[in-house]
Short mmCIF file of C-alpha atoms and ligand atoms in Angstrom, two decimals:
data_model
loop_
_atom_site.label_atom_id
_atom_site.label_comp_id
_atom_site.label_asym_id
_atom_site.label_seq_id
_atom_site.Cartn_x
_atom_site.Cartn_y
_atom_site.Cartn_z
CA MET A 256 -31.44 13.34 -12.24
CA GLN A 257 -31.45 16.17 -15.29
CA LYS A 258 -30.30 18.50 -13.60
CA LEU A 259 -27.34 16.57 -12.14
CA VAL A 260 -26.61 15.67 -15.65
CA GLN A 261 -26.35 18.88 -17.31
CA LEU A 262 -23.78 19.80 -14.00
CA LEU A 263 -21.31 16.66 -14.73
CA GLU A 264 -21.25 18.14 -18.55
CA PHE A 265 -17.69 18.84 -19.24
CA GLY A 266 -16.70 22.17 -20.29
CA ALA A 267 -19.29 23.43 -18.53
CA PRO A 268 -18.77 26.79 -16.95
CA GLY A 269 -18.65 26.40 -13.30
CA ALA A 270 -17.95 22.48 -13.86
CA LYS A 271 -18.47 21.03 -10.56
CA SER A 272 -15.30 18.83 -9.03
CA LEU A 273 -15.51 14.86 -9.38
CA GLU A 274 -15.46 14.86 -5.69
CA GLU A 275 -18.71 17.41 -5.57
CA ILE A 276 -20.06 14.83 -8.42
CA ARG A 277 -19.71 11.65 -6.35
CA GLN A 278 -21.00 13.31 -3.54
CA GLN A 279 -24.01 15.05 -5.92
CA VAL A 280 -24.35 10.85 -7.36
CA ALA A 281 -24.18 10.15 -3.79
CA SER A 282 -27.62 12.12 -2.46
CA ALA A 283 -29.46 11.59 -5.25
CA GLY A 284 -28.89 8.33 -6.73
CA CYS A 285 -30.87 5.87 -4.08
CA SER A 286 -32.81 7.14 -1.06
CA SER A 287 -32.76 4.96 2.24
CA LYS A 288 -36.52 4.06 3.80
CA GLY A 289 -35.66 4.20 7.30
CA GLY A 290 -31.89 2.84 7.26
CA SER A 291 -29.06 3.80 8.68
CA GLY A 292 -28.14 4.72 6.78
CA LYS A 293 3.46 -2.58 -20.78
CA SER A 294 1.54 -0.11 -21.11
CA SER A 295 -1.63 0.61 -19.42
CA CYS A 296 -1.81 -2.22 -16.26
CA GLY A 297 0.17 -2.67 -14.04
CA SER A 298 2.54 0.30 -13.46
CA ALA A 299 2.23 2.82 -16.44
CA ALA A 300 -0.36 4.84 -16.90
CA GLY A 301 -2.43 5.55 -20.65
CA GLN A 302 -2.99 3.32 -23.33
CA GLY A 303 0.47 3.13 -24.12
CA ASP A 304 0.43 0.37 -27.01
CA LEU A 305 -2.30 -1.53 -26.24
CA ALA A 306 -5.02 -2.61 -29.03
CA PRO A 307 -8.09 -0.41 -28.53
CA GLU A 308 -10.30 -2.82 -28.68
CA VAL A 309 -8.07 -4.27 -25.94
CA TRP A 310 -7.79 -1.00 -24.00
CA GLU A 311 -11.53 -0.70 -23.89
CA LYS A 312 -11.54 -3.54 -22.02
CA VAL A 313 -8.87 -2.44 -19.12
CA LYS A 314 -9.35 1.25 -18.94
CA ASN A 315 -12.33 1.86 -16.25
CA HIS A 316 -10.95 -1.39 -14.88
CA PRO A 317 -9.06 -0.45 -11.78
CA CYS A 318 -7.96 -3.76 -11.20
CA TYR A 319 -6.49 -4.14 -14.45
CA SER A 320 -5.20 -1.27 -15.15
CA GLU A 321 -2.96 1.19 -12.48
CA GLN A 322 -4.39 4.41 -13.61
CA ALA A 323 -7.72 3.56 -13.29
CA HIS A 324 -7.81 2.79 -10.09
CA HIS A 325 -7.52 6.07 -9.30
CA HIS A 326 -10.79 7.06 -10.64
CA PHE A 327 -12.90 3.36 -10.44
CA ALA A 328 -14.11 1.34 -7.98
CA ARG A 329 -15.02 -2.54 -7.88
CA MET A 330 -17.52 -4.58 -5.75
CA HIS A 331 -17.90 -7.58 -4.72
CA VAL A 332 -20.55 -9.81 -3.86
CA ALA A 333 -20.38 -12.58 -2.09
CA VAL A 334 -21.85 -15.48 -3.34
CA ALA A 335 -19.74 -18.42 -3.76
CA PRO A 336 -19.37 -19.95 -0.29
CA ALA A 337 -18.08 -23.45 -1.37
CA CYS A 338 -14.37 -24.16 -2.12
CA ASN A 339 -13.17 -27.38 -3.64
CA ILE A 340 -9.69 -27.34 -2.60
CA GLN A 341 -7.87 -26.01 0.18
CA CYS A 342 -4.88 -23.69 1.06
CA ASN A 343 -2.58 -23.24 3.72
CA TYR A 344 -2.77 -19.42 3.90
CA CYS A 345 -6.50 -19.69 3.49
CA ASN A 346 -9.36 -20.01 6.50
CA ARG A 347 -12.53 -18.80 5.20
CA LYS A 348 -14.64 -19.16 9.44
CA TYR A 349 -12.05 -15.89 10.24
CA ASP A 350 -14.25 -12.64 10.66
CA CYS A 351 -13.61 -9.31 11.52
CA ALA A 352 -15.17 -6.11 9.99
CA ASN A 353 -11.93 -4.60 10.21
CA GLU A 354 -10.21 -7.38 8.37
CA SER A 355 -9.72 -6.87 4.59
CA ARG A 356 -8.23 -9.81 2.79
CA PRO A 357 -9.18 -12.55 0.50
CA GLY A 358 -11.72 -14.55 1.83
CA VAL A 359 -12.83 -12.44 4.24
CA VAL A 360 -16.87 -11.74 3.96
CA SER A 361 -19.48 -10.41 6.75
CA GLU A 362 -23.09 -11.31 4.51
CA LYS A 363 -23.43 -14.03 2.42
CA LEU A 364 -26.48 -13.16 -0.67
CA THR A 365 -28.15 -15.10 -3.17
CA PRO A 366 -28.29 -13.98 -6.24
CA GLU A 367 -31.08 -12.49 -6.12
CA GLN A 368 -29.45 -9.68 -3.33
CA ALA A 369 -26.08 -9.69 -4.85
CA ALA A 370 -28.15 -7.60 -7.93
CA LYS A 371 -30.63 -5.99 -6.03
CA LYS A 372 -26.54 -5.03 -3.96
CA VAL A 373 -24.93 -4.51 -7.42
CA LEU A 374 -27.64 -1.72 -8.50
CA ALA A 375 -27.86 -0.06 -4.87
CA VAL A 376 -23.90 0.63 -5.55
CA ALA A 377 -24.30 1.47 -8.35
CA SER A 378 -26.90 4.52 -7.88
CA SER A 379 -24.48 5.50 -5.27
CA VAL A 380 -21.35 5.25 -6.15
CA PRO A 381 -20.52 6.50 -9.69
CA GLN A 382 -16.90 5.39 -10.38
CA MET A 383 -18.01 1.62 -9.38
CA THR A 384 -17.61 -0.33 -13.12
CA VAL A 385 -16.54 -3.62 -12.22
CA LEU A 386 -18.60 -6.03 -10.67
CA GLY A 387 -16.40 -9.47 -8.80
CA VAL A 388 -17.53 -12.53 -7.94
CA ALA A 389 -14.36 -13.54 -5.86
CA GLY A 390 -15.83 -15.67 -2.38
CA PRO A 391 -15.30 -16.02 0.17
CA GLY A 392 -14.99 -19.61 -1.68
CA ASP A 393 -14.34 -19.97 -5.93
CA PRO A 394 -16.40 -18.91 -8.28
CA LEU A 395 -16.30 -22.16 -10.16
CA ALA A 396 -17.03 -24.89 -7.39
CA ASN A 397 -20.50 -22.43 -6.87
CA PRO A 398 -21.19 -21.66 -10.96
CA GLN A 399 -24.96 -21.95 -10.34
CA LYS A 400 -25.01 -18.67 -8.05
CA THR A 401 -22.24 -16.88 -9.68
CA PHE A 402 -23.70 -17.18 -13.30
CA LYS A 403 -26.68 -16.34 -11.72
CA THR A 404 -25.85 -13.65 -10.42
CA PHE A 405 -24.54 -12.51 -13.42
CA GLU A 406 -27.98 -12.93 -15.64
CA LEU A 407 -29.43 -10.91 -12.86
CA VAL A 408 -27.05 -7.62 -12.89
CA SER A 409 -26.32 -7.53 -16.81
CA ALA A 410 -29.56 -7.79 -17.17
CA THR A 411 -30.45 -4.46 -15.38
CA ALA A 412 -27.00 -3.15 -15.15
CA PRO A 413 -25.26 -3.39 -19.08
CA ASP A 414 -22.55 -1.25 -18.49
CA ILE A 415 -21.23 -2.56 -15.35
CA LYS A 416 -17.65 -5.64 -16.71
CA LEU A 417 -17.84 -8.38 -15.27
CA CYS A 418 -15.56 -10.40 -13.55
CA LEU A 419 -14.42 -13.83 -12.23
CA SER A 420 -11.28 -15.01 -9.51
CA THR A 421 -11.24 -19.03 -9.74
CA ASN A 422 -8.55 -21.00 -8.18
CA GLY A 423 -9.12 -22.43 -11.93
CA LEU A 424 -9.45 -25.94 -10.97
CA MET A 425 -13.22 -26.39 -12.39
CA LEU A 426 -12.23 -23.03 -15.36
CA PRO A 427 -12.16 -25.71 -18.24
CA ASP A 428 -15.59 -26.90 -17.56
CA HIS A 429 -16.97 -23.48 -18.38
CA VAL A 430 -15.42 -21.20 -20.06
CA ASP A 431 -17.90 -21.55 -23.06
CA ARG A 432 -20.39 -20.11 -20.33
CA ILE A 433 -18.22 -17.61 -19.14
CA GLN A 434 -17.81 -16.26 -23.03
CA ALA A 435 -21.35 -16.37 -23.72
CA MET A 436 -21.88 -14.30 -20.23
CA ASN A 437 -19.26 -11.75 -21.48
CA VAL A 438 -17.40 -12.15 -18.60
CA ASP A 439 -14.04 -10.29 -20.11
CA HIS A 440 -11.88 -10.47 -16.66
CA VAL A 441 -10.73 -13.56 -15.16
CA THR A 442 -7.96 -13.93 -13.23
CA ILE A 443 -7.05 -17.51 -12.17
CA THR A 444 -4.61 -17.90 -9.01
CA ILE A 445 -1.42 -19.19 -10.34
CA ASN A 446 0.61 -20.42 -7.14
CA MET A 447 3.27 -23.12 -8.53
CA ILE A 448 3.53 -25.08 -11.69
CA ASP A 449 6.00 -27.88 -10.22
CA PRO A 450 2.68 -29.84 -8.16
CA GLU A 451 5.53 -30.79 -5.31
CA ILE A 452 6.06 -27.46 -5.28
CA GLY A 453 2.02 -27.64 -4.47
CA ALA A 454 1.76 -29.87 -2.67
CA LYS A 455 3.43 -27.59 0.15
CA ILE A 456 0.59 -25.19 -0.73
CA TYR A 457 -2.07 -27.22 -1.16
CA PRO A 458 -2.94 -30.11 1.35
CA TRP A 459 -6.40 -31.49 -1.05
CA ILE A 460 -8.32 -31.31 -3.26
CA PHE A 461 -11.86 -32.15 -4.23
CA TYR A 462 -12.22 -32.74 -7.92
CA ASN A 463 -14.92 -34.90 -9.82
CA HIS A 464 -16.18 -36.63 -6.77
CA ARG A 465 -13.22 -37.43 -5.18
CA ARG A 466 -10.72 -36.07 -2.73
CA TYR A 467 -6.73 -36.10 -3.66
CA GLU A 468 -4.01 -34.80 -1.77
CA GLY A 469 -0.25 -34.04 -1.87
CA VAL A 470 1.57 -34.34 -5.33
CA GLU A 471 -0.93 -35.79 -7.94
CA ALA A 472 -3.64 -32.66 -6.29
CA SER A 473 -1.60 -30.42 -7.19
CA LYS A 474 -0.55 -31.91 -10.03
CA ILE A 475 -4.61 -32.40 -11.52
CA LEU A 476 -4.82 -28.70 -10.14
CA SER A 477 -1.55 -26.79 -12.26
CA GLU A 478 -2.70 -29.34 -15.42
CA ARG A 479 -6.84 -27.07 -15.19
CA GLN A 480 -5.12 -24.04 -14.13
CA LEU A 481 -3.34 -24.52 -17.03
CA LEU A 482 -5.79 -25.47 -19.74
CA GLY A 483 -8.33 -23.02 -18.73
CA LEU A 484 -5.97 -20.14 -19.28
CA GLU A 485 -4.86 -21.30 -22.73
CA MET A 486 -8.69 -21.82 -23.64
CA LEU A 487 -9.58 -18.05 -22.32
CA THR A 488 -6.66 -16.65 -24.17
CA ALA A 489 -7.85 -18.73 -27.46
CA ARG A 490 -10.87 -17.23 -26.54
CA GLY A 491 -10.04 -13.50 -26.60
CA ILE A 492 -10.61 -13.10 -22.06
CA LEU A 493 -8.10 -11.36 -20.83
CA VAL A 494 -6.97 -13.17 -18.16
CA LYS A 495 -5.02 -12.43 -14.38
CA VAL A 496 -3.09 -14.34 -12.81
CA ASN A 497 -2.50 -14.02 -9.44
CA SER A 498 0.18 -15.37 -7.27
CA VAL A 499 0.64 -15.44 -3.38
CA MET A 500 4.62 -14.79 -2.79
CA ILE A 501 5.48 -17.14 -0.12
CA PRO A 502 8.48 -17.44 1.64
CA GLY A 503 10.58 -20.58 1.28
CA VAL A 504 7.70 -22.29 -0.38
CA ASN A 505 7.21 -20.22 -3.84
CA ASP A 506 9.47 -17.46 -3.56
CA LYS A 507 11.94 -18.43 -6.33
CA HIS A 508 9.60 -21.18 -7.77
CA LEU A 509 7.30 -17.48 -8.57
CA VAL A 510 10.03 -16.32 -12.01
CA GLU A 511 8.78 -20.20 -13.77
CA VAL A 512 4.79 -19.45 -12.37
CA ASN A 513 6.13 -15.83 -14.37
CA LYS A 514 7.02 -17.45 -17.68
CA ALA A 515 4.52 -20.67 -17.91
CA VAL A 516 1.26 -17.70 -17.41
CA LYS A 517 3.10 -15.41 -20.38
CA SER A 518 3.48 -17.93 -22.84
CA ARG A 519 -0.15 -19.28 -22.75
CA GLY A 520 -0.78 -15.39 -22.72
CA ALA A 521 -2.06 -13.86 -19.44
CA PHE A 522 -2.27 -10.61 -19.26
CA LEU A 523 -0.79 -9.13 -16.48
CA HIS A 524 0.72 -11.32 -13.82
CA ASN A 525 0.00 -9.88 -9.85
CA ILE A 526 1.34 -11.10 -7.57
CA MET A 527 0.93 -10.10 -4.48
CA PRO A 528 2.45 -11.17 -0.53
CA LEU A 529 1.42 -13.95 1.65
CA ILE A 530 -1.18 -12.13 4.52
CA SER A 531 -0.12 -14.78 7.10
CA GLU A 532 -0.67 -13.81 10.82
CA PRO A 533 -1.57 -16.32 14.14
CA GLU A 534 -4.77 -14.73 14.89
CA HIS A 535 -6.17 -15.36 11.39
CA GLY A 536 -6.05 -19.47 12.00
CA THR A 537 -4.20 -20.32 8.23
CA VAL A 538 -2.04 -23.34 8.65
CA TYR A 539 0.82 -21.43 7.42
CA GLY A 540 -0.26 -18.15 10.36
CA LEU A 541 -0.59 -20.88 12.71
CA SER A 542 3.09 -22.76 11.94
CA GLY A 543 4.74 -18.61 12.10
CA LEU A 544 5.73 -18.69 8.12
CA ARG A 545 5.93 -15.22 7.30
CA GLY A 546 4.82 -12.78 4.23
CA PRO A 547 8.06 -11.32 2.60
CA SER A 548 8.91 -7.41 3.05
CA ALA A 549 8.42 -4.52 0.60
CA GLN A 550 11.59 -5.39 -0.44
CA GLU A 551 11.62 -8.67 -1.15
CA LEU A 552 8.31 -8.53 -3.24
CA LYS A 553 9.29 -5.98 -4.69
CA ALA A 554 12.51 -7.41 -6.45
CA LEU A 555 10.55 -10.74 -7.32
CA GLN A 556 7.79 -8.14 -9.32
CA ASP A 557 10.99 -6.35 -10.69
CA ALA A 558 12.70 -10.05 -11.93
CA CYS A 559 9.37 -10.41 -13.55
CA GLU A 560 9.02 -7.63 -15.23
CA GLY A 561 9.46 -7.40 -19.21
CA GLU A 562 6.89 -7.97 -21.78
CA MET A 563 3.65 -8.62 -19.44
CA ASN A 564 2.62 -6.52 -17.33
CA MET A 565 2.49 -6.45 -13.27
CA MET A 566 -0.04 -5.21 -11.06
CA ARG A 567 1.38 -3.86 -7.99
CA HIS A 568 -1.74 -2.18 -6.64
CA CYS A 569 -3.32 -5.32 -5.70
CA ARG A 570 -4.85 -4.46 -2.36
CA GLN A 571 -5.98 -8.33 -1.56
CA CYS A 572 -9.75 -6.96 -0.96
CA ARG A 573 -12.28 -9.59 0.89
CA ALA A 574 -15.39 -11.01 -0.96
CA ASP A 575 -17.69 -9.10 -0.63
CA ALA A 576 -15.71 -4.91 -0.51
CA VAL A 577 -16.76 -2.22 -2.21
CA GLY A 578 -15.48 1.48 -3.79
CA LEU A 579 -11.77 2.42 -4.33
CA LEU A 580 -9.46 0.11 -3.92
CA GLY A 581 -8.00 0.36 -0.70
CA GLU A 582 -11.30 1.51 0.37
CA ASP A 583 -13.98 -0.24 2.00
CA ARG A 584 -17.42 0.77 2.22
CA SER A 585 -19.40 -2.65 2.41
CA ASP A 586 -21.07 -1.32 5.55
CA GLU A 587 -22.78 1.49 3.91
CA PHE A 588 -24.89 -1.33 2.07
CA SER A 589 -24.66 -4.36 4.05
CA ASN A 590 -28.01 -6.30 3.43
CA GLU A 591 -30.35 -4.75 5.90
CA LYS A 592 -29.57 -1.03 4.38
CA VAL A 593 -30.60 -2.40 0.79
CA ALA A 594 -33.04 -3.74 1.36
CA ALA A 595 -34.71 -0.50 3.16
CA MET A 596 -33.07 1.38 -0.28
CA GLU A 597 -35.22 2.81 -3.06
CA VAL A 598 -32.81 2.20 -5.94
CA THR A 599 -32.45 4.77 -9.17
CA TYR A 600 -30.26 3.33 -12.12
CA ASP A 601 -28.81 5.87 -13.76
CA LEU A 602 -26.98 5.34 -16.34
CA GLU A 603 -26.93 8.66 -17.72
CA ALA A 604 -25.27 9.90 -14.93
CA ARG A 605 -22.50 6.99 -14.74
CA LYS A 606 -21.82 7.60 -17.76
CA ALA A 607 -21.00 11.43 -17.78
CA TYR A 608 -19.18 10.45 -14.92
CA GLN A 609 -17.20 8.60 -16.84
CA ALA A 610 -16.34 11.17 -19.60
CA LYS A 611 -15.21 13.30 -16.99
CA VAL A 612 -12.10 10.93 -15.89
CA GLU A 613 -11.97 10.44 -19.69
CA LEU A 614 -11.14 14.72 -19.41
CA GLU A 615 -9.06 14.43 -16.14
CA ARG A 616 -7.05 11.47 -17.24
CA GLU A 617 -5.92 13.68 -20.15
CA ALA A 618 -4.85 16.64 -17.85
CA ILE A 619 -3.27 14.18 -15.75
CA ALA A 620 -0.88 12.99 -18.79
CA LYS A 621 -0.86 16.51 -20.45
CA ALA A 622 0.80 17.49 -16.57
CA LYS A 623 3.04 14.52 -16.25
CA THR A 624 4.45 14.75 -20.12
CA ALA A 625 5.49 18.41 -19.25
CA GLU A 626 7.44 17.31 -15.96
CA LEU A 627 9.53 14.92 -17.13
CA VAL A 628 10.57 16.79 -20.21
CA LYS A 629 11.81 19.07 -16.81
CA LEU A 630 14.10 16.23 -15.69
CA ALA A 631 15.25 16.14 -19.61
CA ASP A 632 18.86 17.90 -18.96
CA GLU A 633 19.34 15.54 -15.75
CA THR A 634 21.15 12.69 -16.06
CA SER A 635 21.92 11.17 -11.57
CA ALA A 636 22.02 7.48 -11.62
CA ILE A 637 19.94 8.51 -7.69
CA LYS A 638 16.28 6.73 -7.45
CA ILE A 639 14.35 7.04 -4.90
CA GLN A 640 10.56 5.68 -2.75
CA VAL A 641 8.46 8.60 -2.35
CA ALA A 642 4.67 7.94 -0.59
CA ILE A 643 1.67 9.33 -1.63
CA ALA A 644 -1.01 10.20 1.27
CA THR A 645 -4.10 9.55 -0.96
CA LYS A 646 -8.14 9.07 -1.30
CA GLY A 647 -8.49 8.97 -4.91
CA GLY A 648 -8.89 10.97 -8.59
CA GLY A 649 -4.75 10.56 -8.79
CA ARG A 650 -3.48 14.02 -6.27
CA VAL A 651 -2.27 14.11 -3.19
CA ASN A 652 -4.84 14.55 -1.38
CA GLU A 653 -4.87 12.85 1.83
CA HIS A 654 -3.96 14.36 5.45
CA PHE A 655 -1.15 12.61 7.07
CA GLY A 656 -3.30 11.62 10.19
CA HIS A 657 -6.91 10.39 7.93
CA ALA A 658 -4.32 7.95 5.86
CA HIS A 659 -5.35 4.49 5.80
CA GLU A 660 -2.79 3.55 3.53
CA PHE A 661 0.42 5.23 1.43
CA GLN A 662 0.80 5.14 -2.16
CA ILE A 663 4.53 4.22 -3.04
CA TYR A 664 6.19 5.45 -5.98
CA GLU A 665 9.79 4.69 -8.13
CA VAL A 666 11.42 7.80 -9.50
CA SER A 667 14.37 8.67 -11.47
CA THR A 668 15.44 10.09 -14.32
CA ALA A 669 13.36 8.24 -16.19
CA GLY A 670 9.98 8.78 -14.70
CA ALA A 671 7.35 7.81 -11.39
CA LYS A 672 6.57 4.67 -11.05
CA PHE A 673 3.79 3.00 -9.00
CA VAL A 674 5.34 0.48 -6.69
CA GLY A 675 2.87 -0.39 -4.39
CA HIS A 676 1.80 0.32 -1.12
CA ARG A 677 1.40 0.03 2.36
CA ARG A 678 -1.40 -0.24 4.25
CA VAL A 679 -1.05 1.28 8.22
CA ASP A 680 -2.47 2.13 11.42
CA LEU A 681 -4.27 5.61 11.58
CA TYR A 682 -2.18 7.95 12.68
CA CYS A 683 -4.97 10.17 14.26
CA GLU A 684 -7.84 8.73 16.75
CA GLY A 685 -10.60 10.83 17.82
CA GLY A 686 -8.51 13.54 17.12
CA TYR A 687 -5.52 12.48 18.89
CA ALA A 688 -2.35 11.01 17.76
CA SER A 689 -1.46 7.95 18.31
CA ALA A 690 2.33 7.73 19.42
CA ASP A 691 2.16 3.34 17.98
CA GLY A 692 0.49 4.51 15.28
CA ALA A 693 3.60 7.32 14.17
CA ALA A 694 6.09 4.00 15.12
CA THR A 695 3.72 1.92 12.46
CA ILE A 696 3.73 4.66 10.30
CA ILE A 697 7.70 4.91 10.04
CA ARG A 698 8.36 1.03 9.46
CA ALA A 699 6.03 1.01 7.03
CA LEU A 700 7.29 3.96 5.72
CA ASN A 701 11.21 3.37 6.51
CA ASP A 702 12.13 2.70 2.45
CA CYS A 703 10.86 6.00 1.48
CA THR A 704 12.35 9.33 0.90
CA ALA A 705 9.48 11.48 1.05
CA VAL A 706 6.00 11.19 1.70
CA LEU A 707 3.75 14.13 -0.12
CA VAL A 708 0.73 14.83 2.06
CA ALA A 709 -2.21 16.99 2.06
CA LYS A 710 -1.42 18.28 5.10
CA ILE A 711 0.90 17.14 8.01
CA GLY A 712 0.85 18.57 11.91
CA ILE A 713 4.69 19.51 13.75
CA CYS A 714 4.87 15.77 15.53
CA PRO A 715 4.01 13.90 13.16
CA LYS A 716 6.57 15.66 11.00
CA ASP A 717 9.06 16.06 13.05
CA SER A 718 8.88 12.68 14.06
CA LEU A 719 9.51 11.52 10.30
CA ALA A 720 12.35 13.83 9.95
CA ALA A 721 13.58 12.06 12.30
CA ALA A 722 14.02 8.63 10.58
CA GLY A 723 15.04 10.63 7.63
CA ILE A 724 11.58 10.69 5.71
CA GLU A 725 10.75 14.37 4.82
CA ALA A 726 6.89 14.78 4.75
CA VAL A 727 6.08 17.55 2.21
CA GLU A 728 2.76 20.05 1.50
CA THR A 729 3.98 21.73 -1.51
CA TYR A 730 2.38 20.03 -3.60
CA ALA A 731 -1.35 19.49 -1.48
CA PHE A 732 -4.56 18.78 -3.60
CA GLU A 733 -1.53 17.87 -7.12
CA PHE A 734 -1.86 15.75 -9.35
CA ILE A 735 -0.07 12.54 -7.85
CA GLU A 736 3.03 11.62 -10.69
CA THR A 737 3.43 15.34 -12.22
CA SER A 738 4.58 15.92 -7.67
CA VAL A 739 6.40 12.99 -7.81
CA ILE A 740 8.69 14.45 -10.47
CA ALA A 741 8.73 17.52 -9.18
CA TYR A 742 9.80 16.55 -5.74
CA PHE A 743 12.80 14.49 -7.83
CA LYS A 744 13.67 17.42 -9.16
CA ASP A 745 14.24 19.36 -5.98
CA TYR A 746 16.12 16.54 -4.31
CA LEU A 747 18.17 16.82 -7.35
CA GLN A 748 18.77 20.10 -6.75
CA ARG A 749 19.54 20.65 -3.18
CA VAL A 750 22.24 16.77 -3.57
CA GLU A 751 23.91 18.36 -5.65
CA LYS A 752 23.89 21.90 -4.16
CA LYS A 753 25.12 20.21 -1.18
CA GLU A 754 22.19 21.82 0.87
CA ILE A 755 21.66 17.66 1.85
CA SER A 756 22.82 14.39 1.55
CA HIS A 757 21.71 11.53 -0.65
CA VAL A 758 21.23 8.21 1.71
CA ALA A 759 19.34 4.81 0.46
CA LYS A 760 16.78 3.84 1.90
CA GLY A 761 16.30 0.42 3.83
CA ASP A 762 13.80 -2.25 4.28
CA ALA A 763 9.65 -1.60 4.94
CA ASP A 764 7.02 -3.86 6.56
CA ILE A 765 4.03 -3.88 3.64
CA ARG A 766 1.48 -4.90 7.30
CA GLN A 767 -1.14 -6.44 4.15
CA GLY A 768 -3.35 -8.42 6.84
CA ALA A 769 -2.97 -5.53 9.42
CA PHE A 770 -6.52 -4.81 10.65
CA THR A 771 -7.07 -0.67 10.10
CA GLU A 772 -9.80 1.02 11.91
CA ALA A 773 -12.39 1.51 9.40
FE1 CLF B 1604 -12.78 -7.97 -7.04
FE2 CLF B 1604 -10.43 -9.55 -9.03
FE3 CLF B 1604 -11.70 -8.78 -10.19
FE4 CLF B 1604 -10.56 -6.80 -9.07
S1 CLF B 1604 -10.13 -7.86 -6.78
S2 CLF B 1604 -12.72 -10.42 -8.65
S3 CLF B 1604 -10.22 -8.73 -10.52
S4 CLF B 1604 -12.54 -6.64 -9.73
FE5 CLF B 1604 -8.08 -6.25 -7.91
FE6 CLF B 1604 -8.81 -6.83 -5.00
FE7 CLF B 1604 -6.28 -7.60 -5.58
FE8 CLF B 1604 -8.25 -9.52 -6.85
S5 CLF B 1604 -8.18 -5.12 -5.87
S6 CLF B 1604 -7.60 -8.73 -4.96
S7 CLF B 1604 -6.80 -7.83 -8.29
FE1 SF4 B 1605 -9.63 -19.89 -0.14
FE2 SF4 B 1605 -9.32 -19.44 -2.43
FE3 SF4 B 1605 -7.87 -20.82 -1.38
FE4 SF4 B 1605 -10.48 -22.28 -1.23
S1 SF4 B 1605 -8.87 -21.14 -3.14
S2 SF4 B 1605 -9.34 -22.82 -0.32
S3 SF4 B 1605 -11.58 -20.13 -1.38
S4 SF4 B 1605 -8.18 -19.36 -0.64
#
């Protein structure tokens, strides 16, 4: 392992790329015995005007920092099966290995199994910096299992940040314990502050040994959520609020929710689209309630953006997700595989990886500043969206045909900003192109002027062009934001020279709850 640490030393001649390091740590970290084996968050990058102690908490957290999500991974352990409320968008009985959405999980774990799994992942995936308990039920409806897991992990892997996501009903009762366990990041899902609206989202809650229904249930839930939020922020714990945008139910109301949570000190607001398919068997899915379109979601997020950071890179993960947001490596760490692993937890190698990422981040920030300078003389009012094929690291580094998702950037003369992502079916299946794949990808990217890729074949390039989307390979393996800005500058020049016409784009499908091939 000493050799590996030497390899990681930044500045060393011939230093390895991050991808090489990841692979090398993965092969050295643990072995299988017969098993098969307004600143820094939301949209912008860098520390900005965050206090240093806050920056320390968020800089390596893939959910609390948009920039960090290109480099750092989270994992969830499914130790909390029970829930104490019912949401009309949730059905935890549904499970599919290829499905990614909250509440979905392949295996439930005991705290001891979870602690071993965390060490196994930490040994193999140096970019994993955060352990979250996010279900499949509610972590605070299962407090013994949740806190026991945190206790075991903080004793053996103290560098891993602990994270908790709750519906908030029992939160006020556990705030002291959360603080005592150094859980710095808590997410509360708050979909309403008006119990009349809540009654359309929550049929019942179970509280103080009693079942409550209708408006009464939502009134209790809302009071407990807001009290828990106030108690956490008073203790300096960072709180992210997740809200599910449910068209026709709470979409307009979420602006009020945003104000309410902002005034109580929430750090970040994550407005997510409703995932609603009949096959999920949820009340909303079965009643045909649709999720929002890409433009509807963005318009609400934009309306809420102000002093408070908005999160736009949420992938609505499974309760057992492992990996960078947008990738799921949970299959590699099944109970059976973890039980057969010999785990070597190497804190020094993990620290070295993180130091290397710091250097990469500095390089990205410098390159972005340089590219922005080139835009300084432009006065155009044009604003476009550009899709990116990436597999992480903040670079344009994915082949079009291999992309499971595209990241979406909005760019104008003010610069480039991450505004979302689109999950898509793979264009290439087993080496063959899929006609359906092209159509669904075009629907998902319909609001984009261009897609920047590492590589693309002639057929998909032509299909995209016919749909008014330019496929561009010029920026292969370059930093994303600098590429987007450079593309935009080139686009403006071509418009000015009348080589092309600027065309306003239409709406797009989010396809958040889509099935994807793992
Ligand atoms: Fe997990 Fe949530 Fe912690 Fe992140 S997820 S408990 S804060 S470590 Fe992140 Fe996943 Fe979105 Fe959650 S992308 S669903 S916001
Ligand atoms: Fe499902 Fe979470 Fe709602 Fe419970 S709180 S019903 S687990 S979405």
